[in-house]
XYZ file of C-alpha atoms in Angstrom:
418
model
C -20.034 22.197 147.158
C -20.327 18.464 146.579
C -22.584 17.550 143.663
C -25.718 15.560 144.381
C -25.126 11.878 143.794
C -27.398 9.077 142.693
C -28.386 6.488 145.229
C -25.597 3.954 145.595
C -26.051 0.770 143.617
C -24.040 -2.347 143.080
C -22.016 -2.065 139.861
C -23.270 -3.860 136.767
C -21.292 -6.959 135.750
C -19.053 -6.257 132.719
C -21.105 -8.668 130.624
C -24.229 -6.598 131.132
C -22.318 -3.418 130.331
C -21.357 -4.924 126.962
C -24.968 -5.996 126.357
C -26.276 -2.505 127.035
C -23.584 -0.836 124.948
C -24.420 -3.184 122.074
C -28.151 -2.488 122.328
C -27.795 1.279 122.701
C -25.251 1.647 119.923
C -27.159 -0.882 117.789
C -30.232 1.347 117.397
C -28.271 3.456 114.910
C -27.303 0.829 112.296
C -30.744 -0.748 112.622
C -32.355 2.606 111.811
C -30.191 2.904 108.680
C -29.027 -0.521 107.469
C -32.362 -2.309 107.956
C -34.263 0.094 105.741
C -31.617 0.660 103.056
C -32.838 -2.293 100.951
C -36.328 -0.742 101.178
C -35.319 2.635 99.692
C -36.168 1.727 96.075
C -39.549 0.316 97.224
C -40.282 3.446 99.277
C -39.410 5.588 96.258
C -41.849 3.644 94.086
C -44.622 3.501 96.728
C -44.735 7.276 97.200
C -43.633 8.169 93.655
C -41.168 10.486 95.384
C -38.116 12.226 93.924
C -34.683 10.951 94.931
C -33.947 14.074 96.989
C -36.992 13.495 99.241
C -36.235 9.816 99.699
C -32.634 10.716 100.570
C -34.065 13.134 103.148
C -35.482 10.181 105.128
C -31.855 9.359 105.948
C -30.318 12.828 106.225
C -33.193 14.194 108.352
C -32.845 11.248 110.730
C -29.141 11.912 111.145
C -29.454 15.685 111.543
C -32.081 15.342 114.283
C -29.950 12.592 115.827
C -26.977 14.937 116.059
C -28.899 18.019 117.231
C -30.889 16.151 119.898
C -27.698 14.930 121.542
C -26.886 18.540 122.463
C -30.005 18.426 124.656
C -29.757 14.850 125.909
C -26.123 15.262 127.012
C -26.634 18.022 129.614
C -29.927 16.433 130.715
C -28.106 13.162 131.442
C -25.376 15.026 133.361
C -28.128 16.610 135.469
C -30.537 13.701 136.037
C -28.512 10.589 135.206
C -28.193 8.173 132.293
C -31.068 5.839 133.181
C -34.037 8.272 132.833
C -32.651 9.596 129.548
C -32.259 6.075 128.154
C -35.807 5.121 129.160
C -37.310 8.245 127.570
C -35.253 7.878 124.404
C -36.048 4.204 123.829
C -39.769 4.772 124.458
C -39.824 7.584 121.873
C -37.826 5.430 119.421
C -40.433 2.666 119.692
C -43.281 5.109 119.063
C -41.489 6.670 116.081
C -40.814 3.234 114.575
C -44.534 2.488 114.610
C -45.170 5.880 113.007
C -42.656 5.094 110.244
C -44.461 1.874 109.380
C -47.845 3.612 109.187
C -46.720 6.717 107.247
C -49.180 7.689 104.499
C -46.814 9.980 102.579
C -43.113 10.651 102.143
C -43.545 13.841 104.211
C -45.000 11.860 107.122
C -42.173 9.363 106.859
C -39.589 12.161 107.023
C -41.349 13.627 110.080
C -41.340 10.308 111.945
C -37.706 9.740 110.979
C -36.881 13.094 112.592
C -38.552 11.934 115.822
C -36.739 8.610 115.587
C -33.401 10.342 115.101
C -33.938 12.566 118.136
C -34.823 9.524 120.253
C -31.832 7.625 118.897
C -29.609 10.444 120.149
C -30.449 9.579 123.761
C -29.347 5.963 123.338
C -26.085 6.537 121.493
C -25.049 9.567 123.553
C -25.803 7.573 126.679
C -23.629 4.662 125.562
C -20.561 6.876 125.085
C -21.158 8.587 128.431
C -21.539 5.236 130.217
C -18.098 4.164 128.991
C -16.529 7.314 130.478
C -18.513 6.907 133.718
C -17.131 3.422 134.280
C -13.661 3.248 132.668
C -10.391 5.112 132.281
C -9.395 6.169 128.719
C -7.447 3.131 127.456
C -9.806 0.575 128.972
C -12.690 2.721 127.738
C -11.479 2.358 124.140
C -11.317 -1.420 124.534
C -14.771 -1.578 126.138
C -16.199 0.661 123.420
C -14.741 -1.710 120.824
C -16.665 -4.564 122.491
C -19.875 -2.549 122.343
C -19.213 -1.720 118.699
C -18.621 -5.412 118.001
C -22.180 -5.892 119.240
C -23.271 -3.066 116.958
C -21.566 -4.944 114.120
C -23.619 -8.047 114.900
C -26.827 -6.022 114.619
C -25.524 -4.533 111.383
C -24.858 -8.085 110.129
C -28.458 -8.978 110.805
C -29.887 -5.721 109.454
C -28.797 -5.920 105.820
C -29.997 -9.466 105.004
C -33.087 -9.124 107.215
C -34.020 -5.796 105.637
C -33.605 -7.233 102.142
C -35.607 -10.370 102.972
C -38.437 -8.524 104.735
C -38.722 -5.963 101.942
C -38.714 -8.580 99.216
C -41.288 -10.875 100.859
C -43.437 -8.622 103.073
C -42.897 -5.034 101.898
C -41.170 -1.966 103.258
C -43.745 -1.277 106.014
C -42.972 -4.553 107.759
C -39.267 -3.752 107.465
C -39.749 -0.442 109.297
C -42.073 -2.033 111.864
C -39.281 -4.462 112.837
C -37.461 -1.521 114.430
C -40.276 -1.146 116.957
C -39.816 -4.750 118.107
C -36.088 -4.256 118.697
C -36.480 -0.981 120.578
C -39.269 -2.390 122.764
C -37.003 -5.270 123.821
C -34.142 -2.842 124.533
C -36.480 -0.629 126.565
C -37.613 -3.583 128.678
C -34.037 -4.690 129.393
C -32.949 -1.181 130.395
C -35.976 -0.854 132.674
C -35.300 -4.196 134.356
C -31.513 -4.498 134.454
C -29.719 -1.182 133.904
C -28.143 0.460 136.956
C -27.274 4.134 137.009
C -23.607 4.758 136.104
C -23.284 8.519 136.642
C -21.096 8.875 139.753
C -22.178 12.451 140.602
C -24.984 14.526 139.126
C -24.301 18.161 138.322
C -27.314 20.131 139.661
C -26.322 23.141 137.530
C -25.835 21.225 134.252
C -28.958 22.748 132.650
C -28.358 26.340 133.708
C -27.483 28.411 130.609
C -24.328 29.917 132.097
C -23.061 26.547 133.271
C -23.862 24.958 129.906
C -21.941 27.655 128.037
C -18.982 27.193 130.384
C -18.953 23.431 129.835
C -19.371 23.677 126.034
C -16.618 26.276 125.856
C -14.228 24.139 127.905
C -14.859 21.139 125.682
C -14.594 23.116 122.426
C -11.205 24.557 123.419
C -9.650 21.162 124.162
C -7.359 19.971 121.317
C -7.625 16.323 122.409
C -11.388 16.484 122.025
C -11.061 17.799 118.476
C -8.441 15.244 117.460
C -10.604 12.294 118.456
C -13.968 13.857 117.545
C -12.742 14.628 114.024
C -11.391 11.101 113.658
C -14.820 9.696 114.564
C -16.577 12.237 112.313
C -14.465 11.677 109.206
C -14.607 7.906 109.620
C -18.378 8.078 109.988
C -18.519 10.350 106.940
C -17.016 7.515 104.911
C -19.463 4.974 106.324
C -22.399 7.302 105.717
C -21.328 7.787 102.102
C -21.500 4.034 101.606
C -24.844 3.706 103.412
C -26.447 6.568 101.514
C -25.344 5.452 98.042
C -24.865 1.692 98.150
C -28.471 0.556 97.621
C -28.729 2.887 94.622
C -25.379 1.788 93.172
C -25.667 -1.958 93.734
C -29.405 -2.418 93.058
C -30.217 0.273 90.477
C -26.891 0.685 88.658
C -25.265 -2.745 88.976
C -28.470 -4.804 89.008
C -28.220 -6.808 92.233
C -31.365 -8.131 93.898
C -32.388 -6.824 97.328
C -31.328 -10.113 98.913
C -27.928 -10.025 97.202
C -27.483 -6.472 98.414
C -28.386 -7.567 101.933
C -25.677 -10.231 101.782
C -23.145 -7.585 100.747
C -24.134 -5.583 103.819
C -23.670 -8.737 105.903
C -20.149 -9.218 104.563
C -19.332 -5.572 105.252
C -20.522 -5.911 108.844
C -18.431 -9.043 109.407
C -15.311 -7.196 108.273
C -16.243 -4.313 110.569
C -16.509 -6.701 113.525
C -13.049 -8.025 112.625
C -11.832 -4.417 112.801
C -13.179 -3.950 116.331
C -11.431 -7.165 117.390
C -8.214 -5.949 115.763
C -8.595 -2.730 117.747
C -8.739 -4.615 121.047
C -5.688 -6.689 120.103
C -3.533 -3.755 118.981
C -4.201 -1.273 121.792
C -2.383 -3.218 124.567
C 0.572 -3.842 122.230
C 1.167 -0.488 120.526
C -1.101 2.030 122.295
C -4.183 3.860 121.095
C -2.536 6.492 118.882
C -0.317 4.063 117.017
C -3.259 1.696 116.570
C -5.151 4.493 114.843
C -2.136 5.366 112.666
C -1.828 1.761 111.455
C -5.541 1.595 110.665
C -5.348 4.845 108.680
C -2.991 3.120 106.263
C -5.733 0.593 105.476
C -8.246 3.426 105.137
C -6.167 5.355 102.630
C -5.319 2.239 100.615
C -8.951 1.146 100.395
C -10.408 4.550 99.517
C -7.738 5.351 96.940
C -8.011 1.965 95.253
C -11.801 2.260 95.112
C -11.598 5.676 93.466
C -8.858 4.748 91.001
C -10.545 1.550 89.798
C -13.764 3.463 89.124
C -11.951 6.129 87.117
C -10.257 3.388 85.107
C -13.717 2.182 84.092
C -13.897 -0.931 86.289
C -17.474 -0.586 87.552
C -18.342 -3.846 89.260
C -19.522 -5.159 92.603
C -16.139 -6.497 93.684
C -14.023 -3.619 92.327
C -15.970 -1.540 94.870
C -16.400 -4.029 97.718
C -12.837 -5.385 97.664
C -11.220 -2.012 98.450
C -14.102 -1.075 100.737
C -13.352 -4.041 102.985
C -10.011 -2.353 103.815
C -11.864 0.873 104.571
C -14.479 -0.734 106.822
C -11.858 -2.858 108.633
C -10.125 0.360 109.666
C -13.485 1.918 110.575
C -13.755 -0.772 113.245
C -10.599 0.718 114.786
C -11.280 4.426 114.302
C -14.774 4.482 115.820
C -14.113 2.979 119.274
C -10.892 4.978 119.636
C -12.464 8.197 118.355
C -15.701 7.986 120.333
C -14.074 7.051 123.633
C -11.141 9.442 123.126
C -13.416 12.459 122.595
C -15.118 12.066 125.999
C -12.058 10.872 127.932
C -10.792 14.297 129.084
C -14.175 15.150 130.666
C -15.184 12.683 133.386
C -17.451 15.297 135.041
C -19.156 16.287 131.767
C -19.171 13.048 129.788
C -22.749 13.593 128.639
C -21.995 17.031 127.200
C -18.751 15.867 125.556
C -20.479 12.817 124.104
C -23.265 15.040 122.789
C -20.922 17.496 121.084
C -18.881 14.693 119.504
C -22.076 13.061 118.247
C -23.358 16.354 116.876
C -20.144 16.862 114.900
C -20.450 13.355 113.453
C -24.011 13.904 112.346
C -23.361 17.399 110.995
C -20.672 15.807 108.829
C -23.137 13.166 107.640
C -25.839 15.758 106.941
C -23.482 17.837 104.816
C -22.411 14.757 102.877
C -26.014 13.628 102.500
C -27.025 16.998 101.082
C -24.220 16.815 98.514
C -25.108 13.236 97.624
C -28.768 14.160 97.151
C -27.756 16.725 94.556
C -25.186 14.459 92.900
C -27.528 11.479 92.647
C -30.508 13.487 91.346
C -29.504 12.546 87.797
C -30.565 8.938 88.508
C -28.632 5.991 87.032
C -26.552 8.397 84.942
C -24.641 9.277 88.119
C -23.243 5.736 88.062
C -20.884 4.559 90.781
C -19.031 7.848 91.160
C -20.961 9.362 94.127
C -19.900 6.277 96.095
C -16.326 5.810 94.858
C -15.344 9.487 94.812
C -16.903 9.991 98.232
C -14.937 7.126 99.762
C -11.708 8.425 98.235
C -12.315 11.897 99.682
C -13.016 10.572 103.189
C -10.025 8.219 103.085
C -7.695 11.178 102.567
C -9.410 13.172 105.334
C -9.240 10.264 107.825
C -5.562 9.665 107.146
C -4.779 13.359 107.665
C -6.592 13.437 111.010
C -5.102 10.128 112.213
C -1.522 10.911 111.197
C -1.422 14.597 112.177
C -4.028 15.653 114.753
C -4.250 12.410 116.715
C -0.475 11.998 116.866
C -0.012 15.580 118.090
C -2.972 15.969 120.446
C -4.362 12.481 121.074
C -2.807 11.896 124.487
C -5.608 12.236 127.022
C -5.137 14.807 129.760
C -8.162 14.961 131.986
C -9.655 18.432 132.458
C -9.726 19.673 136.060
C -13.156 19.486 137.647
C -14.879 22.899 137.687
C -15.582 24.473 141.050
C -19.330 24.432 140.444
C -19.468 20.647 140.699
C -16.872 19.996 143.376
């Protein structure tokens, strides 16, 4: 039986596709990078232990990952547009709640809601790429969207530091509501449905189990999903520890820290541009293999310099620039590659890949919360050792799993949706 299809609509111009990908993917770094300079102020305002303050980040990411498992099948059933509208509306509401929180427990609760809403936007962005593009072009288009994400990340660090220093952490968190309200308005006015054929059975338990099982058994999915997850694990380690290391341990001001985040984001954007340049020349898998060399060099150098006693801003940031440059390659290739074999279940595949990424971040965040509970005595090692660990893991995935299983072979369409 032919699946029900959305009403035909003229395709969106590629420029608008890039705008929407940038906005939808950009909600994630804004939810993390913008408030990182505010973490010490939030800790002082609520007189909260480090573990609870760390939970404002880990809880956001866990709910973000888990919610995608719901949003994915819902978007395969009803389309991308209604899911994006609901998610962005909830994100705006949660951002207001964050700014008005009266306790650290309330802040954690609103961050959970924000993370769940964020899952709709980011899952939708990955699914949109698969709806509209074949695998190789999808990786290049995803890199353009992630370049836009990098621009928002560039803005987030300095803006978060400046707002926190001059207006306080509540204004910093309220800024997220302004961004999400603008994104919601643009989606409502300009976004056109991209799902080519809805699956009317996508939310039936038996059909969902069949789809999840088919995705989970696909080695190409795991190769690319693990690349995205390990690369994000390295980024998350930096995000979760950097404000503590640079502000508390190394003595930088919030504004100086924001400028470091700006420089990191600029290097990341350069990585996404490098990704687009390399793919047509050497292919997706070789592009990833080359980038993994930068990853391993950066992570290893960062760890070794710390163990030699060189604890300074640039002995960390110099090697990390190599790591984050490669991250700009691994993420577009990993995120688009994971959904590429499943054109009829892009929402579900995007959701599972996102869940794996966030489960990785939650596990790392839990470990970091325990490691950093000793305060300044922990020094730079949670950051430098964490980056070294993830560099080795990324290189192993890129050089072994991706090279063996990274070639995309599209799964046959199941009979239920034909």
